[in-house]
Coordinates of C-alpha atoms in Angstrom, one line a residue:
M1 CA -13.4 78.2 48.6
F2 CA -17.7 78.0 46.4
K3 CA -17.5 74.8 47.6
I4 CA -17.5 75.6 51.3
K5 CA -20.8 78.2 50.2
I6 CA -22.6 76.0 48.1
F7 CA -22.1 73.6 50.8
V8 CA -23.5 75.9 54.5
L9 CA -27.1 77.3 51.4
I10 CA -27.7 74.2 51.4
F11 CA -27.3 73.4 55.1
L12 CA -29.3 76.8 55.7
M13 CA -31.5 75.8 53.0
F14 CA -32.4 72.2 54.9
I15 CA -32.1 73.9 58.7
I16 CA -35.4 76.2 56.9
V17 CA -37.2 73.6 55.4
I18 CA -37.2 71.6 58.6
S19 CA -37.9 73.8 61.3
K20 CA -41.6 75.3 58.6
A21 CA -42.4 71.2 58.2
D22 CA -41.9 70.6 62.9
T23 CA -44.0 74.2 63.3
E24 CA -46.8 72.6 60.8
I25 CA -47.2 70.0 63.1
K26 CA -47.0 71.6 65.6
K27 CA -50.7 73.7 65.1
V28 CA -52.3 70.6 65.0
T29 CA -54.7 69.8 67.7
C30 CA -56.9 66.8 68.7
G31 CA -59.1 66.2 71.0
T32 CA -58.9 63.5 73.4
N33 CA -58.3 59.8 72.8
E34 CA -56.4 61.3 70.1
E35 CA -53.7 61.8 68.6
Y36 CA -51.2 63.5 65.4
T37 CA -50.2 60.3 63.3
C38 CA -50.2 58.8 60.2
R39 CA -52.6 56.5 59.6
C40 CA -55.4 54.5 56.7
S41 CA -58.7 55.0 59.5
D42 CA -59.4 54.3 63.0
S43 CA -60.8 50.9 64.5
V44 CA -64.8 52.4 64.7
C45 CA -67.8 50.5 67.2
N46 CA -69.2 47.5 65.3
K47 CA -66.1 47.1 62.8
I48 CA -63.0 47.0 64.8
D49 CA -60.7 45.5 62.2
R50 CA -60.3 47.5 58.7
K51 CA -57.4 46.7 56.1
C52 CA -55.4 49.7 54.5
F53 CA -54.7 50.2 52.1
R54 CA -52.2 54.1 52.1
C55 CA -51.8 55.8 55.6
Q56 CA -52.7 59.6 56.0
N57 CA -51.4 61.8 58.7
G58 CA -54.2 63.0 60.6
C59 CA -56.0 62.8 64.0
F60 CA -56.7 59.3 65.1
C61 CA -57.4 57.0 68.2
K62 CA -54.6 56.2 69.9
S63 CA -53.7 52.5 70.9
G64 CA -56.5 51.1 72.4
Y65 CA -59.3 53.4 71.6
V66 CA -61.7 53.3 69.2
R67 CA -64.6 56.0 67.9
N68 CA -67.9 55.8 68.8
E69 CA -69.6 57.2 65.0
D70 CA -71.9 58.6 66.8
Y71 CA -70.4 61.2 68.6
G72 CA -66.6 61.7 66.3
I73 CA -64.6 61.3 69.7
C74 CA -62.8 57.8 71.0
I75 CA -63.5 55.7 73.6
L76 CA -62.7 52.6 74.0
P77 CA -64.4 49.7 72.7
S78 CA -66.3 48.4 76.0
S79 CA -67.9 52.1 76.3
C80 CA -69.5 51.4 72.3
P81 CA -73.3 51.8 72.1

């Protein structure tokens, strides 16, 4: 009986942790052509291929877009100044 209570307690704690993490992710609102993901950095106009060693969570340009450093928005590479 004691083992069942411990199992239920651990299971409930796991559910609480998962639901809290899911709530925090939902609060992030990214800009147009951006997505919340784990990535090293955005490619920017005139600097397309950047190497990375460790990703960070945040808003990054969606695949196929690059960041315009002048305005901070994600645009198609063909729209770079």
